[in-house]
Amino acid sequence: MDRLPDQLQPGLRLVFVGTAASERSAATGHYYAHPGNRFWRTLFAVGLTPRLYRPEEFPALLALGIGFTDLCKQGAGMDHVALKAGVDVDGFIAKIRQHRPATVAFTSKKAASLVYGKPTGAIALGLQPDHKDVPTTFVLASPSGAASGAWTLQPWRELAEHVVSLDTLTAQPR
């Protein structure tokens, strides 16, 4: 059984991709549920949401064109523990191909490294080079409190600017 349900549908503006659910998220069934996680505050701060949402409101973000998934759907906890349950990169790519979001954002270098097959040290934050299997992709600094030492808001701002620019393009009359 999946620890967190995917929140995916065709035509999303943005899909956030985590490595695996935290213990708190697995226990509550809500993405980015730990109080020390910066995810929800950051979405609002960079303008991706019109207000501050709470973790239990994650399904409401579908109406904003924002979805969620994880690479490891059965594990939970810190990466070194959760990933023992296995990672399904092929399943992730199939979901992205099926739903075709405009943008994918990995919420950690670890998540991106699993898809790209590179060590985390070889993954840069921000906009990524084109990849045959996924749309426009960003790698974000992990919002987890456990990753505070590597925190930077800059890639989140770049992501928000990109998403807003796409919204502006699609809103233009033809």
JSON list of C-alpha atoms in Angstrom, two decimals:
[
{"chain": "A", "resi": 1, "resn": "MET", "atom": "CA", "xyz": [0.00, 0.00, 0.00]},
{"chain": "A", "resi": 2, "resn": "ASP", "atom": "CA", "xyz": [1.26, 3.49, -0.85]},
{"chain": "A", "resi": 3, "resn": "ARG", "atom": "CA", "xyz": [2.17, 5.65, 2.13]},
{"chain": "A", "resi": 4, "resn": "LEU", "atom": "CA", "xyz": [0.80, 8.76, 0.40]},
{"chain": "A", "resi": 5, "resn": "PRO", "atom": "CA", "xyz": [-1.67, 8.80, -2.47]},
{"chain": "A", "resi": 6, "resn": "ASP", "atom": "CA", "xyz": [-0.51, 10.37, -5.72]},
{"chain": "A", "resi": 7, "resn": "GLN", "atom": "CA", "xyz": [-2.24, 13.62, -6.51]},
{"chain": "A", "resi": 8, "resn": "LEU", "atom": "CA", "xyz": [-2.00, 13.56, -10.29]},
{"chain": "A", "resi": 9, "resn": "GLN", "atom": "CA", "xyz": [-4.26, 14.38, -13.20]},
{"chain": "A", "resi": 10, "resn": "PRO", "atom": "CA", "xyz": [-3.69, 15.41, -16.81]},
{"chain": "A", "resi": 11, "resn": "GLY", "atom": "CA", "xyz": [-2.63, 18.97, -17.55]},
{"chain": "A", "resi": 12, "resn": "LEU", "atom": "CA", "xyz": [-1.15, 20.03, -14.22]},
{"chain": "A", "resi": 13, "resn": "ARG", "atom": "CA", "xyz": [1.02, 23.16, -14.14]},
{"chain": "A", "resi": 14, "resn": "LEU", "atom": "CA", "xyz": [3.40, 21.61, -11.65]},
{"chain": "A", "resi": 15, "resn": "VAL", "atom": "CA", "xyz": [4.09, 18.28, -9.94]},
{"chain": "A", "resi": 16, "resn": "PHE", "atom": "CA", "xyz": [6.23, 18.11, -6.80]},
{"chain": "A", "resi": 17, "resn": "VAL", "atom": "CA", "xyz": [8.24, 14.91, -6.51]},
{"chain": "A", "resi": 18, "resn": "GLY", "atom": "CA", "xyz": [9.66, 13.79, -3.19]},
{"chain": "A", "resi": 19, "resn": "THR", "atom": "CA", "xyz": [11.89, 10.89, -2.33]},
{"chain": "A", "resi": 20, "resn": "ALA", "atom": "CA", "xyz": [9.53, 9.24, 0.18]},
{"chain": "A", "resi": 21, "resn": "ALA", "atom": "CA", "xyz": [7.04, 10.18, 2.85]},
{"chain": "A", "resi": 22, "resn": "SER", "atom": "CA", "xyz": [8.41, 11.31, 6.19]},
{"chain": "A", "resi": 23, "resn": "GLU", "atom": "CA", "xyz": [7.26, 9.35, 9.22]},
{"chain": "A", "resi": 24, "resn": "ARG", "atom": "CA", "xyz": [4.85, 12.20, 10.08]},
{"chain": "A", "resi": 25, "resn": "SER", "atom": "CA", "xyz": [3.48, 12.33, 6.53]},
{"chain": "A", "resi": 26, "resn": "ALA", "atom": "CA", "xyz": [3.01, 8.56, 6.45]},
{"chain": "A", "resi": 27, "resn": "ALA", "atom": "CA", "xyz": [1.21, 8.65, 9.80]},
{"chain": "A", "resi": 28, "resn": "THR", "atom": "CA", "xyz": [-1.12, 11.52, 8.83]},
{"chain": "A", "resi": 29, "resn": "GLY", "atom": "CA", "xyz": [-1.51, 10.75, 5.13]},
{"chain": "A", "resi": 30, "resn": "HIS", "atom": "CA", "xyz": [-0.54, 14.33, 4.24]},
{"chain": "A", "resi": 31, "resn": "TYR", "atom": "CA", "xyz": [2.39, 15.51, 2.13]},
{"chain": "A", "resi": 32, "resn": "TYR", "atom": "CA", "xyz": [5.09, 17.56, 3.90]},
{"chain": "A", "resi": 33, "resn": "ALA", "atom": "CA", "xyz": [3.29, 17.21, 7.24]},
{"chain": "A", "resi": 34, "resn": "HIS", "atom": "CA", "xyz": [6.11, 17.72, 9.75]},
{"chain": "A", "resi": 35, "resn": "PRO", "atom": "CA", "xyz": [5.81, 21.14, 11.45]},
{"chain": "A", "resi": 36, "resn": "GLY", "atom": "CA", "xyz": [9.52, 21.78, 10.82]},
{"chain": "A", "resi": 37, "resn": "ASN", "atom": "CA", "xyz": [9.11, 21.28, 7.06]},
{"chain": "A", "resi": 38, "resn": "ARG", "atom": "CA", "xyz": [9.26, 24.54, 5.10]},
{"chain": "A", "resi": 39, "resn": "PHE", "atom": "CA", "xyz": [7.24, 23.27, 2.12]},
{"chain": "A", "resi": 40, "resn": "TRP", "atom": "CA", "xyz": [3.87, 24.94, 2.74]},
{"chain": "A", "resi": 41, "resn": "ARG", "atom": "CA", "xyz": [5.32, 28.23, 3.96]},
{"chain": "A", "resi": 42, "resn": "THR", "atom": "CA", "xyz": [7.64, 28.34, 0.94]},
{"chain": "A", "resi": 43, "resn": "LEU", "atom": "CA", "xyz": [4.86, 27.73, -1.60]},
{"chain": "A", "resi": 44, "resn": "PHE", "atom": "CA", "xyz": [3.05, 30.76, -0.25]},
{"chain": "A", "resi": 45, "resn": "ALA", "atom": "CA", "xyz": [6.18, 32.90, 0.17]},
{"chain": "A", "resi": 46, "resn": "VAL", "atom": "CA", "xyz": [7.24, 32.47, -3.48]},
{"chain": "A", "resi": 47, "resn": "GLY", "atom": "CA", "xyz": [3.72, 32.99, -4.82]},
{"chain": "A", "resi": 48, "resn": "LEU", "atom": "CA", "xyz": [2.84, 29.46, -5.97]},
{"chain": "A", "resi": 49, "resn": "THR", "atom": "CA", "xyz": [-0.26, 29.49, -3.76]},
{"chain": "A", "resi": 50, "resn": "PRO", "atom": "CA", "xyz": [-2.57, 32.43, -3.02]},
{"chain": "A", "resi": 51, "resn": "ARG", "atom": "CA", "xyz": [-2.56, 31.68, 0.71]},
{"chain": "A", "resi": 52, "resn": "LEU", "atom": "CA", "xyz": [-0.79, 29.50, 3.25]},
{"chain": "A", "resi": 53, "resn": "TYR", "atom": "CA", "xyz": [-2.16, 25.97, 2.97]},
{"chain": "A", "resi": 54, "resn": "ARG", "atom": "CA", "xyz": [-1.92, 23.31, 5.68]},
{"chain": "A", "resi": 55, "resn": "PRO", "atom": "CA", "xyz": [-0.61, 19.79, 4.96]},
{"chain": "A", "resi": 56, "resn": "GLU", "atom": "CA", "xyz": [-4.07, 18.25, 5.27]},
{"chain": "A", "resi": 57, "resn": "GLU", "atom": "CA", "xyz": [-5.27, 20.56, 2.48]},
{"chain": "A", "resi": 58, "resn": "PHE", "atom": "CA", "xyz": [-2.89, 19.06, -0.11]},
{"chain": "A", "resi": 59, "resn": "PRO", "atom": "CA", "xyz": [-5.74, 17.64, -2.27]},
{"chain": "A", "resi": 60, "resn": "ALA", "atom": "CA", "xyz": [-7.03, 21.21, -2.77]},
{"chain": "A", "resi": 61, "resn": "LEU", "atom": "CA", "xyz": [-3.88, 22.09, -4.71]},
{"chain": "A", "resi": 62, "resn": "LEU", "atom": "CA", "xyz": [-5.13, 20.06, -7.67]},
{"chain": "A", "resi": 63, "resn": "ALA", "atom": "CA", "xyz": [-7.54, 22.96, -8.29]},
{"chain": "A", "resi": 64, "resn": "LEU", "atom": "CA", "xyz": [-4.45, 25.21, -8.54]},
{"chain": "A", "resi": 65, "resn": "GLY", "atom": "CA", "xyz": [-2.86, 22.83, -11.05]},
{"chain": "A", "resi": 66, "resn": "ILE", "atom": "CA", "xyz": [-0.37, 21.44, -8.53]},
{"chain": "A", "resi": 67, "resn": "GLY", "atom": "CA", "xyz": [0.13, 17.72, -7.96]},
{"chain": "A", "resi": 68, "resn": "PHE", "atom": "CA", "xyz": [2.26, 15.42, -5.81]},
{"chain": "A", "resi": 69, "resn": "THR", "atom": "CA", "xyz": [4.04, 12.09, -5.97]},
{"chain": "A", "resi": 70, "resn": "ASP", "atom": "CA", "xyz": [7.04, 10.31, -4.45]},
{"chain": "A", "resi": 71, "resn": "LEU", "atom": "CA", "xyz": [9.62, 7.97, -5.94]},
{"chain": "A", "resi": 72, "resn": "CYS", "atom": "CA", "xyz": [9.35, 5.52, -3.05]},
{"chain": "A", "resi": 73, "resn": "LYS", "atom": "CA", "xyz": [5.67, 4.89, -2.36]},
{"chain": "A", "resi": 74, "resn": "GLN", "atom": "CA", "xyz": [6.02, 2.13, 0.28]},
{"chain": "A", "resi": 75, "resn": "GLY", "atom": "CA", "xyz": [8.83, 3.42, 2.50]},
{"chain": "A", "resi": 76, "resn": "ALA", "atom": "CA", "xyz": [8.71, 6.22, 5.07]},
{"chain": "A", "resi": 77, "resn": "GLY", "atom": "CA", "xyz": [11.17, 8.14, 7.20]},
{"chain": "A", "resi": 78, "resn": "MET", "atom": "CA", "xyz": [14.64, 9.43, 6.51]},
{"chain": "A", "resi": 79, "resn": "ASP", "atom": "CA", "xyz": [15.95, 8.52, 3.05]},
{"chain": "A", "resi": 80, "resn": "HIS", "atom": "CA", "xyz": [18.44, 5.92, 4.32]},
{"chain": "A", "resi": 81, "resn": "VAL", "atom": "CA", "xyz": [15.52, 4.05, 5.94]},
{"chain": "A", "resi": 82, "resn": "ALA", "atom": "CA", "xyz": [12.65, 4.74, 3.52]},
{"chain": "A", "resi": 83, "resn": "LEU", "atom": "CA", "xyz": [14.55, 3.82, 0.37]},
{"chain": "A", "resi": 84, "resn": "LYS", "atom": "CA", "xyz": [15.07, 0.27, 1.64]},
{"chain": "A", "resi": 85, "resn": "ALA", "atom": "CA", "xyz": [11.46, -0.26, 0.51]},
{"chain": "A", "resi": 86, "resn": "GLY", "atom": "CA", "xyz": [12.53, 0.37, -3.08]},
{"chain": "A", "resi": 87, "resn": "VAL", "atom": "CA", "xyz": [12.32, 3.15, -5.64]},
{"chain": "A", "resi": 88, "resn": "ASP", "atom": "CA", "xyz": [10.20, 2.94, -8.78]},
{"chain": "A", "resi": 89, "resn": "VAL", "atom": "CA", "xyz": [11.81, 5.31, -11.30]},
{"chain": "A", "resi": 90, "resn": "ASP", "atom": "CA", "xyz": [10.14, 3.56, -14.24]},
{"chain": "A", "resi": 91, "resn": "GLY", "atom": "CA", "xyz": [6.75, 3.90, -12.54]},
{"chain": "A", "resi": 92, "resn": "PHE", "atom": "CA", "xyz": [7.42, 7.60, -11.90]},
{"chain": "A", "resi": 93, "resn": "ILE", "atom": "CA", "xyz": [8.35, 8.21, -15.55]},
{"chain": "A", "resi": 94, "resn": "ALA", "atom": "CA", "xyz": [5.23, 6.36, -16.69]},
{"chain": "A", "resi": 95, "resn": "LYS", "atom": "CA", "xyz": [3.07, 8.58, -14.45]},
{"chain": "A", "resi": 96, "resn": "ILE", "atom": "CA", "xyz": [4.70, 11.71, -15.86]},
{"chain": "A", "resi": 97, "resn": "ARG", "atom": "CA", "xyz": [4.23, 10.50, -19.44]},
{"chain": "A", "resi": 98, "resn": "GLN", "atom": "CA", "xyz": [0.60, 9.67, -18.72]},
{"chain": "A", "resi": 99, "resn": "HIS", "atom": "CA", "xyz": [-0.32, 12.95, -17.00]},
{"chain": "A", "resi": 100, "resn": "ARG", "atom": "CA", "xyz": [2.04, 15.27, -18.91]},
{"chain": "A", "resi": 101, "resn": "PRO", "atom": "CA", "xyz": [2.47, 18.10, -16.39]},
{"chain": "A", "resi": 102, "resn": "ALA", "atom": "CA", "xyz": [4.08, 21.30, -17.66]},
{"chain": "A", "resi": 103, "resn": "THR", "atom": "CA", "xyz": [6.76, 21.27, -14.96]},
{"chain": "A", "resi": 104, "resn": "VAL", "atom": "CA", "xyz": [8.24, 18.78, -12.50]},
{"chain": "A", "resi": 105, "resn": "ALA", "atom": "CA", "xyz": [10.00, 19.90, -9.31]},
{"chain": "A", "resi": 106, "resn": "PHE", "atom": "CA", "xyz": [12.06, 17.49, -7.25]},
{"chain": "A", "resi": 107, "resn": "THR", "atom": "CA", "xyz": [11.97, 18.56, -3.61]},
{"chain": "A", "resi": 108, "resn": "SER", "atom": "CA", "xyz": [15.51, 17.33, -2.98]},
{"chain": "A", "resi": 109, "resn": "LYS", "atom": "CA", "xyz": [18.72, 16.53, -4.78]},
{"chain": "A", "resi": 110, "resn": "LYS", "atom": "CA", "xyz": [18.29, 12.93, -3.61]},
{"chain": "A", "resi": 111, "resn": "ALA", "atom": "CA", "xyz": [15.00, 12.54, -5.47]},
{"chain": "A", "resi": 112, "resn": "ALA", "atom": "CA", "xyz": [16.53, 13.99, -8.65]},
{"chain": "A", "resi": 113, "resn": "SER", "atom": "CA", "xyz": [19.62, 11.82, -8.31]},
{"chain": "A", "resi": 114, "resn": "LEU", "atom": "CA", "xyz": [17.48, 8.68, -8.29]},
{"chain": "A", "resi": 115, "resn": "VAL", "atom": "CA", "xyz": [15.79, 9.65, -11.57]},
{"chain": "A", "resi": 116, "resn": "TYR", "atom": "CA", "xyz": [18.90, 10.95, -13.30]},
{"chain": "A", "resi": 117, "resn": "GLY", "atom": "CA", "xyz": [21.10, 8.09, -12.05]},
{"chain": "A", "resi": 118, "resn": "LYS", "atom": "CA", "xyz": [23.76, 10.49, -10.74]},
{"chain": "A", "resi": 119, "resn": "PRO", "atom": "CA", "xyz": [25.20, 11.12, -7.28]},
{"chain": "A", "resi": 120, "resn": "THR", "atom": "CA", "xyz": [23.61, 14.01, -5.40]},
{"chain": "A", "resi": 121, "resn": "GLY", "atom": "CA", "xyz": [26.87, 15.96, -5.65]},
{"chain": "A", "resi": 122, "resn": "ALA", "atom": "CA", "xyz": [26.48, 15.98, -9.44]},
{"chain": "A", "resi": 123, "resn": "ILE", "atom": "CA", "xyz": [22.98, 17.50, -9.22]},
{"chain": "A", "resi": 124, "resn": "ALA", "atom": "CA", "xyz": [22.69, 21.30, -9.31]},
{"chain": "A", "resi": 125, "resn": "LEU", "atom": "CA", "xyz": [19.78, 23.17, -7.81]},
{"chain": "A", "resi": 126, "resn": "GLY", "atom": "CA", "xyz": [17.43, 25.05, -10.13]},
{"chain": "A", "resi": 127, "resn": "LEU", "atom": "CA", "xyz": [16.40, 24.47, -13.75]},
{"chain": "A", "resi": 128, "resn": "GLN", "atom": "CA", "xyz": [17.75, 21.21, -15.17]},
{"chain": "A", "resi": 129, "resn": "PRO", "atom": "CA", "xyz": [18.93, 20.39, -18.68]},
{"chain": "A", "resi": 130, "resn": "ASP", "atom": "CA", "xyz": [16.30, 18.81, -20.91]},
{"chain": "A", "resi": 131, "resn": "HIS", "atom": "CA", "xyz": [15.70, 15.13, -20.16]},
{"chain": "A", "resi": 132, "resn": "LYS", "atom": "CA", "xyz": [13.99, 12.82, -22.62]},
{"chain": "A", "resi": 133, "resn": "ASP", "atom": "CA", "xyz": [11.61, 11.37, -20.06]},
{"chain": "A", "resi": 134, "resn": "VAL", "atom": "CA", "xyz": [10.35, 14.40, -18.14]},
{"chain": "A", "resi": 135, "resn": "PRO", "atom": "CA", "xyz": [9.12, 17.91, -18.95]},
{"chain": "A", "resi": 136, "resn": "THR", "atom": "CA", "xyz": [10.79, 21.10, -17.74]},
{"chain": "A", "resi": 137, "resn": "THR", "atom": "CA", "xyz": [12.39, 20.13, -14.43]},
{"chain": "A", "resi": 138, "resn": "PHE", "atom": "CA", "xyz": [13.66, 21.96, -11.38]},
{"chain": "A", "resi": 139, "resn": "VAL", "atom": "CA", "xyz": [15.61, 20.61, -8.43]},
{"chain": "A", "resi": 140, "resn": "LEU", "atom": "CA", "xyz": [14.79, 22.43, -5.21]},
{"chain": "A", "resi": 141, "resn": "ALA", "atom": "CA", "xyz": [16.56, 22.68, -1.89]},
{"chain": "A", "resi": 142, "resn": "SER", "atom": "CA", "xyz": [14.89, 20.20, 0.42]},
{"chain": "A", "resi": 143, "resn": "PRO", "atom": "CA", "xyz": [12.31, 21.90, 2.64]},
{"chain": "A", "resi": 144, "resn": "SER", "atom": "CA", "xyz": [12.86, 19.26, 5.34]},
{"chain": "A", "resi": 145, "resn": "GLY", "atom": "CA", "xyz": [14.02, 20.54, 8.69]},
{"chain": "A", "resi": 146, "resn": "ALA", "atom": "CA", "xyz": [16.66, 17.78, 8.60]},
{"chain": "A", "resi": 147, "resn": "ALA", "atom": "CA", "xyz": [18.23, 19.53, 5.57]},
{"chain": "A", "resi": 148, "resn": "SER", "atom": "CA", "xyz": [18.39, 23.01, 7.10]},
{"chain": "A", "resi": 149, "resn": "GLY", "atom": "CA", "xyz": [22.12, 23.35, 6.47]},
{"chain": "A", "resi": 150, "resn": "ALA", "atom": "CA", "xyz": [21.57, 23.25, 2.70]},
{"chain": "A", "resi": 151, "resn": "TRP", "atom": "CA", "xyz": [18.45, 25.42, 2.62]},
{"chain": "A", "resi": 152, "resn": "THR", "atom": "CA", "xyz": [18.13, 28.16, 0.01]},
{"chain": "A", "resi": 153, "resn": "LEU", "atom": "CA", "xyz": [14.98, 29.81, -1.27]},
{"chain": "A", "resi": 154, "resn": "GLN", "atom": "CA", "xyz": [16.49, 30.77, -4.63]},
{"chain": "A", "resi": 155, "resn": "PRO", "atom": "CA", "xyz": [15.57, 27.66, -6.68]},
{"chain": "A", "resi": 156, "resn": "TRP", "atom": "CA", "xyz": [12.02, 27.87, -5.29]},
{"chain": "A", "resi": 157, "resn": "ARG", "atom": "CA", "xyz": [11.82, 31.49, -6.50]},
{"chain": "A", "resi": 158, "resn": "GLU", "atom": "CA", "xyz": [13.11, 30.44, -9.94]},
{"chain": "A", "resi": 159, "resn": "LEU", "atom": "CA", "xyz": [10.47, 27.70, -10.08]},
{"chain": "A", "resi": 160, "resn": "ALA", "atom": "CA", "xyz": [7.71, 30.17, -9.18]},
{"chain": "A", "resi": 161, "resn": "GLU", "atom": "CA", "xyz": [8.90, 32.63, -11.84]},
{"chain": "A", "resi": 162, "resn": "HIS", "atom": "CA", "xyz": [8.88, 29.84, -14.42]},
{"chain": "A", "resi": 163, "resn": "VAL", "atom": "CA", "xyz": [5.37, 28.65, -13.49]},
{"chain": "A", "resi": 164, "resn": "VAL", "atom": "CA", "xyz": [4.02, 32.22, -13.51]},
{"chain": "A", "resi": 165, "resn": "SER", "atom": "CA", "xyz": [5.61, 32.82, -16.93]},
{"chain": "A", "resi": 166, "resn": "LEU", "atom": "CA", "xyz": [3.86, 29.70, -18.27]},
{"chain": "A", "resi": 167, "resn": "ASP", "atom": "CA", "xyz": [0.57, 30.89, -16.78]},
{"chain": "A", "resi": 168, "resn": "THR", "atom": "CA", "xyz": [1.04, 34.23, -18.52]},
{"chain": "A", "resi": 169, "resn": "LEU", "atom": "CA", "xyz": [1.76, 32.52, -21.86]},
{"chain": "A", "resi": 170, "resn": "THR", "atom": "CA", "xyz": [-1.31, 30.30, -21.64]},
{"chain": "A", "resi": 171, "resn": "ALA", "atom": "CA", "xyz": [-3.50, 33.26, -20.66]},
{"chain": "A", "resi": 172, "resn": "GLN", "atom": "CA", "xyz": [-2.56, 35.21, -23.81]},
{"chain": "A", "resi": 173, "resn": "PRO", "atom": "CA", "xyz": [-5.33, 35.47, -26.42]},
{"chain": "A", "resi": 174, "resn": "ARG", "atom": "CA", "xyz": [-4.57, 33.61, -29.62]}
]
